[in-house]
Amino acid sequence: MIYVVEVPPEGGPGRPQAWFAFDEADLLSKVASGDAREDFEIWDSASARELLALFDELPEAPGLDQRLPGLHALGQGQGWDTPLFRADYLQAPGLYQAEPVRLVDACRAALRARGGEWRFYEGEAHALIAVDKPDALYDRPGGWRARWALREQLIAVEALADDL
C-alpha cells in the first residue's frame, strides 16, 4: 500500500488528512480523480508504436512522416518499441521521453502542484515508522493533526492497533 498525508496550505480550508492507495494503479486513479489533467497526462508509459496505434496507423504506412510527423520522428529517433514515459507535472506537457519516470513520482508531483504539504510512504513499514519518527511537518505547532491523521489511517486499515 501507498500512504499519503496531505496538509492544506497555511490559512486554507480543511484539515490534514491521510489516505491510502492499494497499489500504483490505484494511486494514479485517486490522484487523477481530483486533478484537472487526465490520468495519462499525469503519468503514462507507451511505445511510439502503441501511440501510433491510437491513430490506426503502422510505422510502415506510406506517407506517415507527412500525416503524423511528430510520432514518426519519435519512432525513428527512439525506436518504435522503446518504452516512453509521460509525466506532465515533471516535464514539458505532452512530452514522451525514454528516460523512465516512476508513476509514484509523477503522482507526487501532481499532488504537490495543488499546494500544501505532502508526505508519501511507499509501504506499510515506512508509514508505521513515520507515526513516531521526528518530522518537521508533524513536530511543528499544529503538526500533530497530520501525524494523528496518519495514525488513524493506519488503524483503519488495521496496520496499527488502536490501543497504541
PDB file of C-alpha atoms in Angstrom:
ATOM      1  CA  MET A   1       0.000   0.000   0.000  1.00  0.00           C
ATOM      2  CA  ILE A   2       0.959   3.605  -0.512  1.00  0.00           C
ATOM      3  CA  TYR A   3       0.040   6.070   2.229  1.00  0.00           C
ATOM      4  CA  VAL A   4      -0.387   9.789   1.624  1.00  0.00           C
ATOM      5  CA  VAL A   5      -0.683  12.578   4.194  1.00  0.00           C
ATOM      6  CA  GLU A   6      -1.886  15.943   2.958  1.00  0.00           C
ATOM      7  CA  VAL A   7      -1.807  19.211   4.851  1.00  0.00           C
ATOM      8  CA  PRO A   8      -3.736  22.073   3.232  1.00  0.00           C
ATOM      9  CA  PRO A   9      -1.889  25.337   2.581  1.00  0.00           C
ATOM     10  CA  GLU A  10      -1.482  27.630   5.581  1.00  0.00           C
ATOM     11  CA  GLY A  11      -4.723  29.503   6.109  1.00  0.00           C
ATOM     12  CA  GLY A  12      -6.520  27.384   3.530  1.00  0.00           C
ATOM     13  CA  PRO A  13      -9.672  25.390   4.147  1.00  0.00           C
ATOM     14  CA  GLY A  14      -9.617  21.887   5.523  1.00  0.00           C
ATOM     15  CA  ARG A  15      -7.613  19.882   7.975  1.00  0.00           C
ATOM     16  CA  PRO A  16      -4.768  17.442   7.479  1.00  0.00           C
ATOM     17  CA  GLN A  17      -5.911  14.080   6.216  1.00  0.00           C
ATOM     18  CA  ALA A  18      -4.373  10.763   5.293  1.00  0.00           C
ATOM     19  CA  TRP A  19      -5.426   8.212   2.728  1.00  0.00           C
ATOM     20  CA  PHE A  20      -4.013   5.167   1.038  1.00  0.00           C
ATOM     21  CA  ALA A  21      -3.838   3.501  -2.342  1.00  0.00           C
ATOM     22  CA  PHE A  22      -3.662  -0.259  -2.747  1.00  0.00           C
ATOM     23  CA  ASP A  23      -1.018  -0.015  -5.484  1.00  0.00           C
ATOM     24  CA  GLU A  24       0.370   2.345  -8.114  1.00  0.00           C
ATOM     25  CA  ALA A  25      -2.635   1.988 -10.436  1.00  0.00           C
ATOM     26  CA  ASP A  26      -4.985   2.853  -7.572  1.00  0.00           C
ATOM     27  CA  LEU A  27      -2.777   5.824  -6.650  1.00  0.00           C
ATOM     28  CA  LEU A  28      -2.942   7.167 -10.199  1.00  0.00           C
ATOM     29  CA  SER A  29      -6.705   6.730 -10.255  1.00  0.00           C
ATOM     30  CA  LYS A  30      -7.152   8.577  -6.948  1.00  0.00           C
ATOM     31  CA  VAL A  31      -4.811  11.409  -7.903  1.00  0.00           C
ATOM     32  CA  ALA A  32      -6.438  11.818 -11.330  1.00  0.00           C
ATOM     33  CA  SER A  33      -9.946  11.888  -9.840  1.00  0.00           C
ATOM     34  CA  GLY A  34      -9.141  15.196  -8.152  1.00  0.00           C
ATOM     35  CA  ASP A  35      -6.985  16.696 -10.876  1.00  0.00           C
ATOM     36  CA  ALA A  36      -7.684  18.899 -13.875  1.00  0.00           C
ATOM     37  CA  ARG A  37      -5.468  16.645 -16.011  1.00  0.00           C
ATOM     38  CA  GLU A  38      -6.332  13.192 -17.277  1.00  0.00           C
ATOM     39  CA  ASP A  39      -4.592  10.171 -15.794  1.00  0.00           C
ATOM     40  CA  PHE A  40      -2.453   9.686 -18.930  1.00  0.00           C
ATOM     41  CA  GLU A  41      -1.266  13.286 -18.593  1.00  0.00           C
ATOM     42  CA  ILE A  42      -0.197  12.707 -15.000  1.00  0.00           C
ATOM     43  CA  TRP A  43       1.677   9.532 -15.966  1.00  0.00           C
ATOM     44  CA  ASP A  44       1.799   7.246 -18.948  1.00  0.00           C
ATOM     45  CA  SER A  45       4.105   4.696 -20.484  1.00  0.00           C
ATOM     46  CA  ALA A  46       3.792   3.637 -24.108  1.00  0.00           C
ATOM     47  CA  SER A  47       5.991   2.907 -27.094  1.00  0.00           C
ATOM     48  CA  ALA A  48       5.878   5.027 -30.232  1.00  0.00           C
ATOM     49  CA  ARG A  49       4.208   2.032 -31.940  1.00  0.00           C
ATOM     50  CA  GLU A  50       1.457   1.999 -29.275  1.00  0.00           C
ATOM     51  CA  LEU A  51       0.923   5.739 -29.630  1.00  0.00           C
ATOM     52  CA  LEU A  52       0.732   5.342 -33.392  1.00  0.00           C
ATOM     53  CA  ALA A  53      -1.883   2.600 -32.986  1.00  0.00           C
ATOM     54  CA  LEU A  54      -4.155   5.171 -31.328  1.00  0.00           C
ATOM     55  CA  PHE A  55      -4.433   6.693 -34.805  1.00  0.00           C
ATOM     56  CA  ASP A  56      -4.901   3.304 -36.500  1.00  0.00           C
ATOM     57  CA  GLU A  57      -1.522   3.667 -38.154  1.00  0.00           C
ATOM     58  CA  LEU A  58       1.536   1.433 -38.556  1.00  0.00           C
ATOM     59  CA  PRO A  59       5.181   2.537 -38.748  1.00  0.00           C
ATOM     60  CA  GLU A  60       5.457   1.109 -42.270  1.00  0.00           C
ATOM     61  CA  ALA A  61       2.472   3.065 -43.633  1.00  0.00           C
ATOM     62  CA  PRO A  62       3.345   5.188 -46.665  1.00  0.00           C
ATOM     63  CA  GLY A  63       3.212   8.921 -46.007  1.00  0.00           C
ATOM     64  CA  LEU A  64       3.291   8.522 -42.212  1.00  0.00           C
ATOM     65  CA  ASP A  65       6.029  11.130 -41.951  1.00  0.00           C
ATOM     66  CA  GLN A  66       3.628  13.616 -43.592  1.00  0.00           C
ATOM     67  CA  ARG A  67       0.452  12.699 -41.665  1.00  0.00           C
ATOM     68  CA  LEU A  68       1.977  12.347 -38.199  1.00  0.00           C
ATOM     69  CA  PRO A  69       5.435  13.930 -38.328  1.00  0.00           C
ATOM     70  CA  GLY A  70       5.884  14.127 -34.556  1.00  0.00           C
ATOM     71  CA  LEU A  71       5.110  10.475 -33.925  1.00  0.00           C
ATOM     72  CA  HIS A  72       7.158   9.451 -36.959  1.00  0.00           C
ATOM     73  CA  ALA A  73      10.161  11.381 -35.630  1.00  0.00           C
ATOM     74  CA  LEU A  74       9.648   9.896 -32.156  1.00  0.00           C
ATOM     75  CA  GLY A  75       9.580   6.346 -33.510  1.00  0.00           C
ATOM     76  CA  GLN A  76      12.561   6.915 -35.764  1.00  0.00           C
ATOM     77  CA  GLY A  77      14.570   8.606 -33.027  1.00  0.00           C
ATOM     78  CA  GLN A  78      13.729   6.414 -30.031  1.00  0.00           C
ATOM     79  CA  GLY A  79      12.782   3.171 -31.729  1.00  0.00           C
ATOM     80  CA  TRP A  80       9.232   2.014 -32.317  1.00  0.00           C
ATOM     81  CA  ASP A  81       9.156  -0.374 -29.350  1.00  0.00           C
ATOM     82  CA  THR A  82      11.156   1.561 -26.756  1.00  0.00           C
ATOM     83  CA  PRO A  83       9.126   2.275 -23.610  1.00  0.00           C
ATOM     84  CA  LEU A  84       8.494   6.018 -23.393  1.00  0.00           C
ATOM     85  CA  PHE A  85       7.238   7.945 -20.375  1.00  0.00           C
ATOM     86  CA  ARG A  86       4.991  10.955 -19.948  1.00  0.00           C
ATOM     87  CA  ALA A  87       4.606  12.935 -16.718  1.00  0.00           C
ATOM     88  CA  ASP A  88       3.241  16.421 -17.388  1.00  0.00           C
ATOM     89  CA  TYR A  89       3.953  17.706 -13.875  1.00  0.00           C
ATOM     90  CA  LEU A  90       7.612  16.685 -14.150  1.00  0.00           C
ATOM     91  CA  GLN A  91       8.434  17.542 -17.758  1.00  0.00           C
ATOM     92  CA  ALA A  92       7.036  19.537 -20.662  1.00  0.00           C
ATOM     93  CA  PRO A  93       3.332  18.691 -21.091  1.00  0.00           C
ATOM     94  CA  GLY A  94       2.716  16.071 -23.761  1.00  0.00           C
ATOM     95  CA  LEU A  95       6.377  15.031 -23.961  1.00  0.00           C
ATOM     96  CA  TYR A  96       7.152  11.318 -24.147  1.00  0.00           C
ATOM     97  CA  GLN A  97      10.770  10.513 -23.359  1.00  0.00           C
ATOM     98  CA  ALA A  98      12.848   7.364 -22.977  1.00  0.00           C
ATOM     99  CA  GLU A  99      14.124   8.296 -19.506  1.00  0.00           C
ATOM    100  CA  PRO A 100      11.993   6.338 -17.017  1.00  0.00           C
ATOM    101  CA  VAL A 101       9.639   8.215 -14.713  1.00  0.00           C
ATOM    102  CA  ARG A 102       8.185   6.348 -11.757  1.00  0.00           C
ATOM    103  CA  LEU A 103       4.412   6.528 -11.509  1.00  0.00           C
ATOM    104  CA  VAL A 104       4.671   7.356  -7.790  1.00  0.00           C
ATOM    105  CA  ASP A 105       6.968  10.300  -8.534  1.00  0.00           C
ATOM    106  CA  ALA A 106       4.556  11.617 -11.177  1.00  0.00           C
ATOM    107  CA  CYS A 107       1.635  11.371  -8.743  1.00  0.00           C
ATOM    108  CA  ARG A 108       3.672  13.062  -6.033  1.00  0.00           C
ATOM    109  CA  ALA A 109       4.404  15.959  -8.399  1.00  0.00           C
ATOM    110  CA  ALA A 110       0.721  16.252  -9.344  1.00  0.00           C
ATOM    111  CA  LEU A 111      -0.317  16.451  -5.692  1.00  0.00           C
ATOM    112  CA  ARG A 112       2.404  18.934  -4.789  1.00  0.00           C
ATOM    113  CA  ALA A 113       1.234  21.188  -7.616  1.00  0.00           C
ATOM    114  CA  ARG A 114      -2.020  21.596  -5.665  1.00  0.00           C
ATOM    115  CA  GLY A 115      -0.177  23.333  -2.837  1.00  0.00           C
ATOM    116  CA  GLY A 116       0.064  22.458   0.820  1.00  0.00           C
ATOM    117  CA  GLU A 117       2.462  19.885   2.177  1.00  0.00           C
ATOM    118  CA  TRP A 118       2.548  16.170   1.471  1.00  0.00           C
ATOM    119  CA  ARG A 119       4.149  13.036   2.841  1.00  0.00           C
ATOM    120  CA  PHE A 120       4.281   9.771   0.895  1.00  0.00           C
ATOM    121  CA  TYR A 121       5.036   6.368   2.336  1.00  0.00           C
ATOM    122  CA  GLU A 122       5.595   3.558  -0.129  1.00  0.00           C
ATOM    123  CA  GLY A 123       4.676   0.647   2.053  1.00  0.00           C
ATOM    124  CA  GLU A 124       3.218  -0.075   5.425  1.00  0.00           C
ATOM    125  CA  ALA A 125       6.609  -0.367   7.127  1.00  0.00           C
ATOM    126  CA  HIS A 126       7.582   3.197   6.168  1.00  0.00           C
ATOM    127  CA  ALA A 127       4.220   4.580   7.292  1.00  0.00           C
ATOM    128  CA  LEU A 128       4.424   2.770  10.636  1.00  0.00           C
ATOM    129  CA  ILE A 129       7.880   4.200  11.300  1.00  0.00           C
ATOM    130  CA  ALA A 130       6.672   7.697  10.359  1.00  0.00           C
ATOM    131  CA  VAL A 131       3.960   7.682  13.034  1.00  0.00           C
ATOM    132  CA  ASP A 132       6.629   8.170  15.711  1.00  0.00           C
ATOM    133  CA  LYS A 133       9.649   9.397  13.761  1.00  0.00           C
ATOM    134  CA  PRO A 134      10.695  13.055  14.097  1.00  0.00           C
ATOM    135  CA  ASP A 135       9.449  15.064  11.122  1.00  0.00           C
ATOM    136  CA  ALA A 136       9.430  18.849  10.726  1.00  0.00           C
ATOM    137  CA  LEU A 137       5.853  18.745   9.413  1.00  0.00           C
ATOM    138  CA  TYR A 138       4.499  16.694  12.306  1.00  0.00           C
ATOM    139  CA  ASP A 139       6.618  18.301  15.019  1.00  0.00           C
ATOM    140  CA  ARG A 140       5.751  21.944  14.363  1.00  0.00           C
ATOM    141  CA  PRO A 141       2.864  23.657  16.167  1.00  0.00           C
ATOM    142  CA  GLY A 142      -0.372  22.055  14.984  1.00  0.00           C
ATOM    143  CA  GLY A 143       1.505  19.361  13.079  1.00  0.00           C
ATOM    144  CA  TRP A 144       0.192  16.753  15.456  1.00  0.00           C
ATOM    145  CA  ARG A 145      -3.045  16.791  13.431  1.00  0.00           C
ATOM    146  CA  ALA A 146      -1.224  15.466  10.364  1.00  0.00           C
ATOM    147  CA  ARG A 147       0.542  12.800  12.434  1.00  0.00           C
ATOM    148  CA  TRP A 148      -2.799  11.872  14.008  1.00  0.00           C
ATOM    149  CA  ALA A 149      -4.416  11.598  10.559  1.00  0.00           C
ATOM    150  CA  LEU A 150      -1.710   9.131   9.507  1.00  0.00           C
ATOM    151  CA  ARG A 151      -2.152   7.177  12.719  1.00  0.00           C
ATOM    152  CA  GLU A 152      -5.935   6.999  12.214  1.00  0.00           C
ATOM    153  CA  GLN A 153      -5.467   5.792   8.629  1.00  0.00           C
ATOM    154  CA  LEU A 154      -3.103   3.046   9.778  1.00  0.00           C
ATOM    155  CA  ILE A 155      -5.621   1.981  12.405  1.00  0.00           C
ATOM    156  CA  ALA A 156      -8.438   1.989   9.823  1.00  0.00           C
ATOM    157  CA  VAL A 157      -6.535  -0.438   7.572  1.00  0.00           C
ATOM    158  CA  GLU A 158      -5.567  -2.492  10.628  1.00  0.00           C
ATOM    159  CA  ALA A 159      -1.855  -1.902  10.168  1.00  0.00           C
ATOM    160  CA  LEU A 160      -1.657  -0.394  13.648  1.00  0.00           C
ATOM    161  CA  ALA A 161      -3.520  -1.460  16.762  1.00  0.00           C
ATOM    162  CA  ASP A 162      -5.833   1.230  18.095  1.00  0.00           C
ATOM    163  CA  ASP A 163      -4.687   0.715  21.667  1.00  0.00           C
ATOM    164  CA  LEU A 164      -1.131   2.016  20.992  1.00  0.00           C
TER     165      LEU A 164
END
